[in-house]
mmCIF file of C-alpha atoms and ligand atoms in Angstrom:
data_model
loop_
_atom_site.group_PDB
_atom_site.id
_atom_site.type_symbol
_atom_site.label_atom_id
_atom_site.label_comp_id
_atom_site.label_asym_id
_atom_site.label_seq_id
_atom_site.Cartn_x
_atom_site.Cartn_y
_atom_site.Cartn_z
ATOM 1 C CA UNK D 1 30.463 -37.679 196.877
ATOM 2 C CA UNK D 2 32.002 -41.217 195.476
ATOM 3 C CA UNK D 3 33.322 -41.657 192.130
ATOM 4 C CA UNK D 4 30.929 -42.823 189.576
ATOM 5 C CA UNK D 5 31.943 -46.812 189.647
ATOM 6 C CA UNK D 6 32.544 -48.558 185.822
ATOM 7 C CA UNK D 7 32.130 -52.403 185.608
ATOM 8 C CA UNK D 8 34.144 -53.137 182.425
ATOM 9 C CA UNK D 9 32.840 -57.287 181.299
ATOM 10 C CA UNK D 10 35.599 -58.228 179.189
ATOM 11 C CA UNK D 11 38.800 -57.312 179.803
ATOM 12 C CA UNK D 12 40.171 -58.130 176.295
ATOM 13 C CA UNK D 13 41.570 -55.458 173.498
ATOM 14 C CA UNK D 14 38.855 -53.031 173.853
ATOM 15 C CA UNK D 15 38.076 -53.722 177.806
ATOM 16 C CA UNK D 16 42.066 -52.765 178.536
ATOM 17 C CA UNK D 17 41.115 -49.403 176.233
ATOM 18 C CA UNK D 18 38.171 -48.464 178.132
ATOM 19 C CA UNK D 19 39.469 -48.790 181.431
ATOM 20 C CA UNK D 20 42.965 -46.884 180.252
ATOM 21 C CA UNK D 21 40.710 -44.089 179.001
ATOM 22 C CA UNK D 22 38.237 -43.969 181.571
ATOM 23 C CA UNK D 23 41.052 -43.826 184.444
ATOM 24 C CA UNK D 24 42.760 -41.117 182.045
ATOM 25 C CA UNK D 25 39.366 -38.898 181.853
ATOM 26 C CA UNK D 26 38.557 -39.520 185.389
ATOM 27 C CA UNK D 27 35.394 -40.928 184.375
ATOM 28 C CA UNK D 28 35.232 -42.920 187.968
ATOM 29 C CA UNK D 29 36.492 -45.956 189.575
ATOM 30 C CA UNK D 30 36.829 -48.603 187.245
ATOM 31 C CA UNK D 31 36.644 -52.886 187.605
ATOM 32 C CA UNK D 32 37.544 -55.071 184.485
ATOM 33 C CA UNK D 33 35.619 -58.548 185.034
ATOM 34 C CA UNK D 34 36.681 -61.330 183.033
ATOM 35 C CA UNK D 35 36.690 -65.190 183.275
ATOM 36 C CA UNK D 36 40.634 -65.191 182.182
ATOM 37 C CA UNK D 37 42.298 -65.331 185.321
ATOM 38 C CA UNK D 38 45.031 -62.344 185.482
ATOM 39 C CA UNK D 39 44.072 -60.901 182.955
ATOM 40 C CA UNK D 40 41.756 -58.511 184.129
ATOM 41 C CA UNK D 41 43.909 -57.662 187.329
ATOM 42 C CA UNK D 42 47.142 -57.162 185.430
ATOM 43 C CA UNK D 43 45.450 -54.519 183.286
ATOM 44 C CA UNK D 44 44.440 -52.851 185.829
ATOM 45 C CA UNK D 45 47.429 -52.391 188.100
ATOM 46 C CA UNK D 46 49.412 -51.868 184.934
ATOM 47 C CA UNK D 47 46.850 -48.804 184.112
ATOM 48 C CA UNK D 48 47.107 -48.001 187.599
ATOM 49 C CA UNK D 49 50.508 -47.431 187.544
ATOM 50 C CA UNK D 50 50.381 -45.145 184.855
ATOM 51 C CA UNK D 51 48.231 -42.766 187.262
ATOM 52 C CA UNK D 52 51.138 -41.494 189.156
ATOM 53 C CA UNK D 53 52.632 -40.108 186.165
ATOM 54 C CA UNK D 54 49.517 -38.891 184.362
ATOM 55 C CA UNK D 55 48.143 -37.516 187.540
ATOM 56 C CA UNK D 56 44.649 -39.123 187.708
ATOM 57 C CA UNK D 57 42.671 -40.212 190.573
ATOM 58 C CA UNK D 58 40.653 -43.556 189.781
ATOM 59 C CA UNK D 59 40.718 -47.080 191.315
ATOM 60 C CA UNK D 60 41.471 -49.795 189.207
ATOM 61 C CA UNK D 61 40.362 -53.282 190.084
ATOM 62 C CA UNK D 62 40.534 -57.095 188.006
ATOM 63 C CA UNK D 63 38.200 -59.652 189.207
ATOM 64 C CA UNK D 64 36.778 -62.751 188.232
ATOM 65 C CA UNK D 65 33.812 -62.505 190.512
ATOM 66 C CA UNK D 66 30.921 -60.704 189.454
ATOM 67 C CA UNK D 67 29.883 -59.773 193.148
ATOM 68 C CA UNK D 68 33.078 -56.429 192.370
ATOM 69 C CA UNK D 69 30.390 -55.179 189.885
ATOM 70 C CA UNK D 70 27.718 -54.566 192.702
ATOM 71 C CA UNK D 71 26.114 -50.955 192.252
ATOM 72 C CA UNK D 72 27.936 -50.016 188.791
ATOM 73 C CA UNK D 73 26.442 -46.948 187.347
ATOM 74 C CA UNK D 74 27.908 -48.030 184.393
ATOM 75 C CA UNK D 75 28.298 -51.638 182.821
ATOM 76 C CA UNK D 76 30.589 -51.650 179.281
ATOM 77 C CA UNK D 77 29.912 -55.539 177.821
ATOM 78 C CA UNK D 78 32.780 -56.750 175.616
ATOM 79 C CA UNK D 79 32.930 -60.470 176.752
ATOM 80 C CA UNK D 80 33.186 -62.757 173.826
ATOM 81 C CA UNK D 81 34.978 -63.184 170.567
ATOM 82 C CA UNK D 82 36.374 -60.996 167.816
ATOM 83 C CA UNK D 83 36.385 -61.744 164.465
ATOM 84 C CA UNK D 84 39.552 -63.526 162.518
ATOM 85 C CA UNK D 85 39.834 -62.605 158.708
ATOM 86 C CA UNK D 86 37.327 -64.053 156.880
ATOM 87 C CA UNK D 87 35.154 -63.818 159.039
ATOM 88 C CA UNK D 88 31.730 -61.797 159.441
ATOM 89 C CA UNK D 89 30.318 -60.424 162.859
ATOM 90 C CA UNK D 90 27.280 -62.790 162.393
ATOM 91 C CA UNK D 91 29.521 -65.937 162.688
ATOM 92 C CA UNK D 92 30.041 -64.813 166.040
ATOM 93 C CA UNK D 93 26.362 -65.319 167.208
ATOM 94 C CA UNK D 94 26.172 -68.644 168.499
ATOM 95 C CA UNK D 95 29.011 -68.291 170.862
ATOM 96 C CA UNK D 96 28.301 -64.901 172.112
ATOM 97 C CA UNK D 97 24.821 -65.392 172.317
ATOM 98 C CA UNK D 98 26.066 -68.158 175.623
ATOM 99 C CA UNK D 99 28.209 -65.383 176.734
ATOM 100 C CA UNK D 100 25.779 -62.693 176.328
ATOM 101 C CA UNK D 101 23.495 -64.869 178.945
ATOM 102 C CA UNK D 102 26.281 -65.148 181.811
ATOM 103 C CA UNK D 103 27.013 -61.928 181.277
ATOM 104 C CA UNK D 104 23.184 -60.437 181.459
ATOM 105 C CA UNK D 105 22.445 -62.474 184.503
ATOM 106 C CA UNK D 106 25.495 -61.239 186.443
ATOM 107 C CA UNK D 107 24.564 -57.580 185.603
ATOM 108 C CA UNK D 108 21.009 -58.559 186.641
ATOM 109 C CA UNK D 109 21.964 -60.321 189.820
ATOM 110 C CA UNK D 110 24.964 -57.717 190.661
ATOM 111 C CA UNK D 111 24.372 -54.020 189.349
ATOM 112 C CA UNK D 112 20.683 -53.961 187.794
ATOM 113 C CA UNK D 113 20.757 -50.229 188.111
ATOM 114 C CA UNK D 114 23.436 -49.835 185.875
ATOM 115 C CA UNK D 115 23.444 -48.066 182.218
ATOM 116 C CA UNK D 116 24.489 -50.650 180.224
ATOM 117 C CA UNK D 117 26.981 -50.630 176.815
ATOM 118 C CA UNK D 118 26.894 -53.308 174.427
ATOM 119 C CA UNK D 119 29.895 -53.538 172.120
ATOM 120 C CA UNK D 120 30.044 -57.539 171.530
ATOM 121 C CA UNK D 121 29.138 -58.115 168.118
ATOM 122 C CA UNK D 122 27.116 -59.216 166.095
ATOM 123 C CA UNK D 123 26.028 -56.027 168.135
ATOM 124 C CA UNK D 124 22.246 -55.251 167.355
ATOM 125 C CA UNK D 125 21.731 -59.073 168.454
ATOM 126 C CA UNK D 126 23.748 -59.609 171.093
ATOM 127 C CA UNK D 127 22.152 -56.028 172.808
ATOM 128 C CA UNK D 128 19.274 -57.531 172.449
ATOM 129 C CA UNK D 129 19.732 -60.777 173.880
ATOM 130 C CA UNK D 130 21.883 -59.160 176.455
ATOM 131 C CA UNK D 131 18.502 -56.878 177.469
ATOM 132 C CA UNK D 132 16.358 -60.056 177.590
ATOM 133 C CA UNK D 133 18.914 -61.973 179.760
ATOM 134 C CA UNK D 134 19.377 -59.239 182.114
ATOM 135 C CA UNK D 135 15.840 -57.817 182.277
ATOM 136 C CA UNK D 136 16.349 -54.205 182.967
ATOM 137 C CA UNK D 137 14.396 -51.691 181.132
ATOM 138 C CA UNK D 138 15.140 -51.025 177.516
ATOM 139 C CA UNK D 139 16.308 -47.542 177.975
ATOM 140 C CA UNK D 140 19.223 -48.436 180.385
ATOM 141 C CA UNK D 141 20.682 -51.056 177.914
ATOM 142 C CA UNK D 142 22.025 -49.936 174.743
ATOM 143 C CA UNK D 143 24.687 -51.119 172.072
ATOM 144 C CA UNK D 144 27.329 -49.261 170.594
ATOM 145 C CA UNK D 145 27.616 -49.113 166.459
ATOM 146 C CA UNK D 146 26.392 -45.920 164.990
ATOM 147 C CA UNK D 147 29.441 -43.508 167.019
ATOM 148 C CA UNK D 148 31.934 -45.651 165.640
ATOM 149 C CA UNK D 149 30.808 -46.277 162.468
ATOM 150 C CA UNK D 150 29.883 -42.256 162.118
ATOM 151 C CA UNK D 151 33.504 -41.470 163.477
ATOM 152 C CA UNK D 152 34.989 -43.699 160.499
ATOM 153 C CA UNK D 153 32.672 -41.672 157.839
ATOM 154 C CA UNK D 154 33.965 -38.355 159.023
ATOM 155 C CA UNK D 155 37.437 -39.526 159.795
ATOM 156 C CA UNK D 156 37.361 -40.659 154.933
ATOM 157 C CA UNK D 157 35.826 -37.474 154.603
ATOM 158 C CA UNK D 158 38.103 -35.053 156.424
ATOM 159 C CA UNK D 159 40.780 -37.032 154.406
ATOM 160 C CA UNK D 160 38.405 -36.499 151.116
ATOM 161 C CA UNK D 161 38.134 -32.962 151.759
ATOM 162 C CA UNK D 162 41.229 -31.797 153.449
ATOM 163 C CA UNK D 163 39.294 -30.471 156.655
ATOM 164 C CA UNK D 164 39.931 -31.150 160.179
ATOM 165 C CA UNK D 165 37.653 -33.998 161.407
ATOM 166 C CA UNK D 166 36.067 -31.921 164.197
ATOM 167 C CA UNK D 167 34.447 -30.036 161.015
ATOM 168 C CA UNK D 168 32.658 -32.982 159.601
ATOM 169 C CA UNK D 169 29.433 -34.440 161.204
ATOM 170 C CA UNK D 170 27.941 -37.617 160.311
ATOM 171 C CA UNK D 171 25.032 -39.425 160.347
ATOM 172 C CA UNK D 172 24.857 -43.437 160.074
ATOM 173 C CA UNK D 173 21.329 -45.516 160.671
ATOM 174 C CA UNK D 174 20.835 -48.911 160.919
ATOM 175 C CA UNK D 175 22.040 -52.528 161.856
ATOM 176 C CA UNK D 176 26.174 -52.247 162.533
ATOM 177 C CA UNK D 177 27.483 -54.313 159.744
ATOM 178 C CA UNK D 178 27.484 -54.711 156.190
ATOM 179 C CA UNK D 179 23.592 -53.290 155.562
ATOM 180 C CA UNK D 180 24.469 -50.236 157.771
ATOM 181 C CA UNK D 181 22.766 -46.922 156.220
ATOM 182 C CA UNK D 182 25.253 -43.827 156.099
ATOM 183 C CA UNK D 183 22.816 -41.026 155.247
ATOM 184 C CA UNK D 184 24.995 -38.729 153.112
ATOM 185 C CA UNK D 185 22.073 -36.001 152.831
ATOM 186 C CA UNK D 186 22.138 -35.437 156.945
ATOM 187 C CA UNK D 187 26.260 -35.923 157.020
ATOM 188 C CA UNK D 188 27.814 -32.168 156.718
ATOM 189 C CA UNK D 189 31.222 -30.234 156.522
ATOM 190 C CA UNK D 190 30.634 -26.969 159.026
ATOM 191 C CA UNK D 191 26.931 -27.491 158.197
ATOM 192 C CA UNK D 192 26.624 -28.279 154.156
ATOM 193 C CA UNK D 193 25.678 -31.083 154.018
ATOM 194 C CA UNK D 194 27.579 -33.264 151.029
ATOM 195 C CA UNK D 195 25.276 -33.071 148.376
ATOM 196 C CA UNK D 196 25.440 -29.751 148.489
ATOM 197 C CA UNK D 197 29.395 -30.237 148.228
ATOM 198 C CA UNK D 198 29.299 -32.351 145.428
ATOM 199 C CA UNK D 199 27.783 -29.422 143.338
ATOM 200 C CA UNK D 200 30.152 -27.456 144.862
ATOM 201 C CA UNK D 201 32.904 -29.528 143.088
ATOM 202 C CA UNK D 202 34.531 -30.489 146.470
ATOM 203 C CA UNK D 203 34.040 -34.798 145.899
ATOM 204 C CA UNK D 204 32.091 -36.551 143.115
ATOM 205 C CA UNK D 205 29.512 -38.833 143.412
ATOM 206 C CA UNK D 206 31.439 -41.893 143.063
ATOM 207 C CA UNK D 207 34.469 -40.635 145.294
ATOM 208 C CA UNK D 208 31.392 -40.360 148.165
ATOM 209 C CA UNK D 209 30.181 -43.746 147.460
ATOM 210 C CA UNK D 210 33.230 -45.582 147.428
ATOM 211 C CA UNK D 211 33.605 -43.993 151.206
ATOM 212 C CA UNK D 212 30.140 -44.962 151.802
ATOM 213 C CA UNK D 213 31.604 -48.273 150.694
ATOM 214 C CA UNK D 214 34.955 -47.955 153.196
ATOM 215 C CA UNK D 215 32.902 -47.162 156.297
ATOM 216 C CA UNK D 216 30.454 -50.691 155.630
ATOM 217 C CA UNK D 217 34.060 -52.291 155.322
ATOM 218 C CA UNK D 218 35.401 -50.196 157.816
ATOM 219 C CA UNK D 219 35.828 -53.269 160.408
ATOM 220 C CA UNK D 220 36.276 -55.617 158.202
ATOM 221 C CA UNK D 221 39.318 -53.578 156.795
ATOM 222 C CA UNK D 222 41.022 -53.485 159.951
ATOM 223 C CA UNK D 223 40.532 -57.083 160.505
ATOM 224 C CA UNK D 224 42.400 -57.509 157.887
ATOM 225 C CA UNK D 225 45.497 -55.660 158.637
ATOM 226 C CA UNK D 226 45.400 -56.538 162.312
ATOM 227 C CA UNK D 227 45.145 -60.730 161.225
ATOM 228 C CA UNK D 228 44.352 -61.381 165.098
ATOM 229 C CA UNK D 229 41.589 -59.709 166.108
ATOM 230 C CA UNK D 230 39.649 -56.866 165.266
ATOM 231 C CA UNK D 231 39.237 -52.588 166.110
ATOM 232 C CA UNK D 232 39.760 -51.862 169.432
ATOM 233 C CA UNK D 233 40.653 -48.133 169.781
ATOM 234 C CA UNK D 234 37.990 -46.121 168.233
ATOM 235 C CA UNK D 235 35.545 -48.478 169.631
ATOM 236 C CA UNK D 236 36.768 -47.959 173.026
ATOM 237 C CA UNK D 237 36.708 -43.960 172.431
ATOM 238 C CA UNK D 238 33.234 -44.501 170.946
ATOM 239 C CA UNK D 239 31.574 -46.521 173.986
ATOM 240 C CA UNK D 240 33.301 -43.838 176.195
ATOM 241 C CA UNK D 241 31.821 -40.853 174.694
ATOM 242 C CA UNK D 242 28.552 -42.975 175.791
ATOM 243 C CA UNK D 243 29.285 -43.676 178.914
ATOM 244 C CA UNK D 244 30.055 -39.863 179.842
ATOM 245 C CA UNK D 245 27.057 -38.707 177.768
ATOM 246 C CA UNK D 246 25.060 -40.430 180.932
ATOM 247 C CA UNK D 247 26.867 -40.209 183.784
ATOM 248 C CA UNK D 248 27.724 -36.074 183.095
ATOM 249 C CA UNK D 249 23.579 -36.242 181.732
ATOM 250 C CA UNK D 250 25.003 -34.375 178.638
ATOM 251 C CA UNK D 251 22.299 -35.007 176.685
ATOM 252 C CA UNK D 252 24.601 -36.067 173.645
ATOM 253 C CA UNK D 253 22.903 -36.780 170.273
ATOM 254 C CA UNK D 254 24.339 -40.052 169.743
ATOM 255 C CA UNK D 255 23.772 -42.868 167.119
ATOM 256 C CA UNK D 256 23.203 -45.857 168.806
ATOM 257 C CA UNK D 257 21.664 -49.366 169.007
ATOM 258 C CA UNK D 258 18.598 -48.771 171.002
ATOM 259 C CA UNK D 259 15.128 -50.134 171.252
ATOM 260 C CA UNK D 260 12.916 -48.865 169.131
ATOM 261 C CA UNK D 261 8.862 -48.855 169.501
ATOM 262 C CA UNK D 262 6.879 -46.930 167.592
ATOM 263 C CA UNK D 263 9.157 -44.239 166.153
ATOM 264 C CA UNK D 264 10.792 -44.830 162.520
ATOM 265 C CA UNK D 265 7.680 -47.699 161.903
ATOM 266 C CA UNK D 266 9.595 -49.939 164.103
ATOM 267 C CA UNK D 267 7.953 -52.017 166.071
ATOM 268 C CA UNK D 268 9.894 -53.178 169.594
ATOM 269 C CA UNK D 269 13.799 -53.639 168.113
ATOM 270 C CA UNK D 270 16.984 -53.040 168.807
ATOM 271 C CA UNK D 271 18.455 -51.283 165.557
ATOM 272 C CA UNK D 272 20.815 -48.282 164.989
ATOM 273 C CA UNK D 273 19.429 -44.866 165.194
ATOM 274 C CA UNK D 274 19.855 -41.327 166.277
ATOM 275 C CA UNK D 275 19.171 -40.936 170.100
ATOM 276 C CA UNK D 276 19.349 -38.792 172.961
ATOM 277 C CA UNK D 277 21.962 -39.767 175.815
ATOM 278 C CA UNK D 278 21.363 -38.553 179.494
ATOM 279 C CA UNK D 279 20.894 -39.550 182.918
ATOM 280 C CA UNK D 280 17.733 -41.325 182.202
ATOM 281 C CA UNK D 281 19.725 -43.432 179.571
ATOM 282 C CA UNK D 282 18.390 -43.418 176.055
ATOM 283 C CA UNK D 283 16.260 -40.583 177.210
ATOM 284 C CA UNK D 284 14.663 -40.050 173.446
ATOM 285 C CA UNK D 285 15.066 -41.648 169.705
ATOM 286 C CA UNK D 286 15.090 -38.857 167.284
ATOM 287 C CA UNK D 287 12.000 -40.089 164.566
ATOM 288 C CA UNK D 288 13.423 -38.775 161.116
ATOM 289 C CA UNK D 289 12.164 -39.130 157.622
ATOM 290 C CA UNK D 290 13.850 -40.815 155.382
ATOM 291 C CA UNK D 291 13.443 -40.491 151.383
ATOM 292 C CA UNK D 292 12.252 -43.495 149.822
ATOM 293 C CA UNK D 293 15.652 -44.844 148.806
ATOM 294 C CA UNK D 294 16.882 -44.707 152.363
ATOM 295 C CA UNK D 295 13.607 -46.314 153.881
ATOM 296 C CA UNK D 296 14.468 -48.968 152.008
ATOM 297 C CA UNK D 297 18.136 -49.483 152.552
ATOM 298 C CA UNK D 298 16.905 -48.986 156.007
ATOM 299 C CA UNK D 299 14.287 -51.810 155.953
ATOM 300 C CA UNK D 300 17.097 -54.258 154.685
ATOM 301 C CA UNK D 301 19.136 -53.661 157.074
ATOM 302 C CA UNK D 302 16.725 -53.853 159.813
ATOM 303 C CA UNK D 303 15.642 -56.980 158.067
ATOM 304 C CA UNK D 304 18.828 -58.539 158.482
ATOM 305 C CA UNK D 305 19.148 -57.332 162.288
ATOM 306 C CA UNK D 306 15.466 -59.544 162.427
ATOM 307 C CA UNK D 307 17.148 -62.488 160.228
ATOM 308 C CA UNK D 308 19.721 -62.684 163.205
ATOM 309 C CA UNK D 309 17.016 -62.306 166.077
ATOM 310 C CA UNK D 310 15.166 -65.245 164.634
ATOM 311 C CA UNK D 311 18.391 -67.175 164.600
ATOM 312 C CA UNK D 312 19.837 -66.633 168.660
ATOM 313 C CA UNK D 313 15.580 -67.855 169.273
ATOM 314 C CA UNK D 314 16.328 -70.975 167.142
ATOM 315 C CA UNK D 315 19.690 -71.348 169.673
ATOM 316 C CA UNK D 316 17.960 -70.831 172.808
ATOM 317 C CA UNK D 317 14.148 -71.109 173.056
ATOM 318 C CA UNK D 318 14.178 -69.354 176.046
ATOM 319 C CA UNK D 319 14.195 -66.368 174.188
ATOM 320 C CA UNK D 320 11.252 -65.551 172.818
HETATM 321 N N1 LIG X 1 32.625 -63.526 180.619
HETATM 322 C C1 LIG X 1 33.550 -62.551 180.722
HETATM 323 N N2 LIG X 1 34.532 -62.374 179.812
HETATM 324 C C2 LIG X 1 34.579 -63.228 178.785
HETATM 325 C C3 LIG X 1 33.646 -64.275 178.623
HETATM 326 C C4 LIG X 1 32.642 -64.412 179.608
HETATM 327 N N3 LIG X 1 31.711 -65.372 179.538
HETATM 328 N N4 LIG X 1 33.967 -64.942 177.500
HETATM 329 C C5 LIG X 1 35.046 -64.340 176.972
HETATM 330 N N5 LIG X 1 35.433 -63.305 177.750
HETATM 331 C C6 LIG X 1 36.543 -62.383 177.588
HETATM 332 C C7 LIG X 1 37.805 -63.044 177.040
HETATM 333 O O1 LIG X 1 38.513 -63.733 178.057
HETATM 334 C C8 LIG X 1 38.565 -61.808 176.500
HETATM 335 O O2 LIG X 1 39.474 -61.290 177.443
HETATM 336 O O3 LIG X 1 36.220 -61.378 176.639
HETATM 337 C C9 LIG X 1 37.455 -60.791 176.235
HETATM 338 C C10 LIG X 1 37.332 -60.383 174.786
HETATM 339 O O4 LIG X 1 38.491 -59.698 174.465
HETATM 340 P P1 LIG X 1 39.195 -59.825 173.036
HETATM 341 O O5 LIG X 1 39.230 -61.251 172.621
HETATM 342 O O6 LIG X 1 40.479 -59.066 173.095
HETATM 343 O O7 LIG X 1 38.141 -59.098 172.058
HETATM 344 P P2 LIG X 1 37.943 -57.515 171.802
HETATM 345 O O8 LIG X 1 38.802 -57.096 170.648
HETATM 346 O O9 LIG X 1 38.052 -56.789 173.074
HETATM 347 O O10 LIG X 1 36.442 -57.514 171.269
HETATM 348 C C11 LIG X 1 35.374 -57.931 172.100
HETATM 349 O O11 LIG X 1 33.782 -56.605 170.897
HETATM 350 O O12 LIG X 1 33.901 -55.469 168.875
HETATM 351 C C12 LIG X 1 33.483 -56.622 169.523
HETATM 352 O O13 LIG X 1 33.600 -58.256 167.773
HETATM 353 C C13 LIG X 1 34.182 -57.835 168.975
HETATM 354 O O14 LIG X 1 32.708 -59.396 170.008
HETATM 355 C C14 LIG X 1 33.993 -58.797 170.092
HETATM 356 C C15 LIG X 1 34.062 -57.914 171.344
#
């Protein structure tokens, strides 16, 4: 049987990440598109000379031309900008709003069976706008947010509690970016959940919400340190974990930006929640109930997802 085939778009900080790990894990054969010429191929024969020693078996290919994507089973979009200090993910909409429509219409024209990865931010946004450019069904195009931004809430809290990371699971809900809703009741050390550890005298209430705090910032703080771009490892790892969720059909329970009708009193958006990650895509969105005080952090943040919907249909009216 072939090798699964991965059609990176963007061939940038985090494109160069995915392919590395997705030659190292043998995840398939792997092209990096991107419109910088060289770029793309000199990632991928450099990661493809790292295979001898490492010992993997995976074709790596740079291209310009989108015709090298043609029957992808898996299409990872980073094309566009990062942020620069200062700067939030939503002053990145208009111009990767343009890129999100060359990019949706080569995935469209060139691998329209693919399951597709969003990572360009402002990412509940530009998913969507990448689904309506591309036209495949919702459940095959989905963005990533809620496995980083979980993996950066377990990562403060194995440092809060002294406890190996693998021990703490974590739940985040909502638009990726500065409303996002990290629901502390569901999020768990071994199973007890952190309310529960609070009484137990392991953190205080204000030591948890200042790393509720951290993981909103948690880009934004490595913006800051980096000065010329923005996260680009554990977003790779994130979008990975994705990627083999569907092409292994693992059936992962995965936070991500999907599209939502019907379940959580959503009505048709794209907005981070828990899902279910197989070979049919987004195979199932997990409904949960949230308390009142979480509905409602939830609702601004979804508002805020809609504020930025509103404003790529006031940039092209195409999109309606
Ligand atoms: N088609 C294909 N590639 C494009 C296009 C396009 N229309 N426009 C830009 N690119 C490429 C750039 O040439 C660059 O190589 O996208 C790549 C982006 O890479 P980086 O600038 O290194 O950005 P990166 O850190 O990888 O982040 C990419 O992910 O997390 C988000 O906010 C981040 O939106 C940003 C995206």
């Amino acid at each position: 049987m072939a090798r699964p085939k991965i059609a990176l778009i963007g061939a940038g900080q985090i494109g160069g990440t995915l392919a590395h790990l997705a030659a190292m894990k043998e995840l398939g054969d792997v092209v990096l598109f991107d419109i910088a010429e060289g770029t793309p191929e000199g990632k991928a024969l450099d990661i493809a000379e790292s295979g001898p020693v490492e010992g993997f078996d995976a074709a790596l290919k740079g291209t310009q031309s989108y015709s090298d994507i043609a029957g992808a089973d898996v299409c990872i979009v980073t094309a566009g900008v990062p942020r620069k200090p200062g700067m939030s993910r939503d002053d990145l909409l208009g111009i990767n709003l343009k890129v999100m429509k060359s990019v949706g219409e080569g995935i469209r024209d060139h691998a329209p069976d693919a399951f597709v990865i969003c990572i360009t931010n402002p990412l509940d946004a530009m998913v969507w706008a990448l689904r309506e450019y591309s036209g495949l069904p919702h459940e095959k195009v989905c963005g990533m947010a809620g496995v980083l931004d979980s993996a950066r809430f377990r990562h403060f809290l194995s440092l809060e509690f002294g406890v190996s990371m693998r021990d703490v699971s974590a739940f985040v809900l909502g638009g990726h970016g500065d409303t996002m809703v990290p629901l502390v009741r569901y999020s768990t050390v071994a199973g007890i959940p952190l309310p529960d550890l609070i009484k137990m005298g392991w953190t205080t209430q204000e030591k948890l919400d200042a790393i509720v705090q951290r993981t909103r910032d948690g880009g934004a703080e490595i913006v800051g340190l980096l000065k010329t771009g923005s996260a680009f490892y554990a977003p790779a790892t994130s979008a990975i974990e994705m990627a083999e969720a569907y092409l292994k059909d693992q059936k992962r329970v995965l936070p991500c930006a999907a599209y939502v009708d019907g379940a959580l009193g959503l009505d048709g958006m794209y907005v981070g929640v828990p899902t279910v990650i197989g070979a049919g895509g987004v195979e199932r969105i997990i409904d949960i109930k949230m308390t009142k005080d979480e509905q409602a952090m939830f609702d601004g943040s979804v508002n805020a997802v809609q504020g930025l919907l509103d404003a790529c249909k006031g940039i092209d009216s195409s999109l309606q």
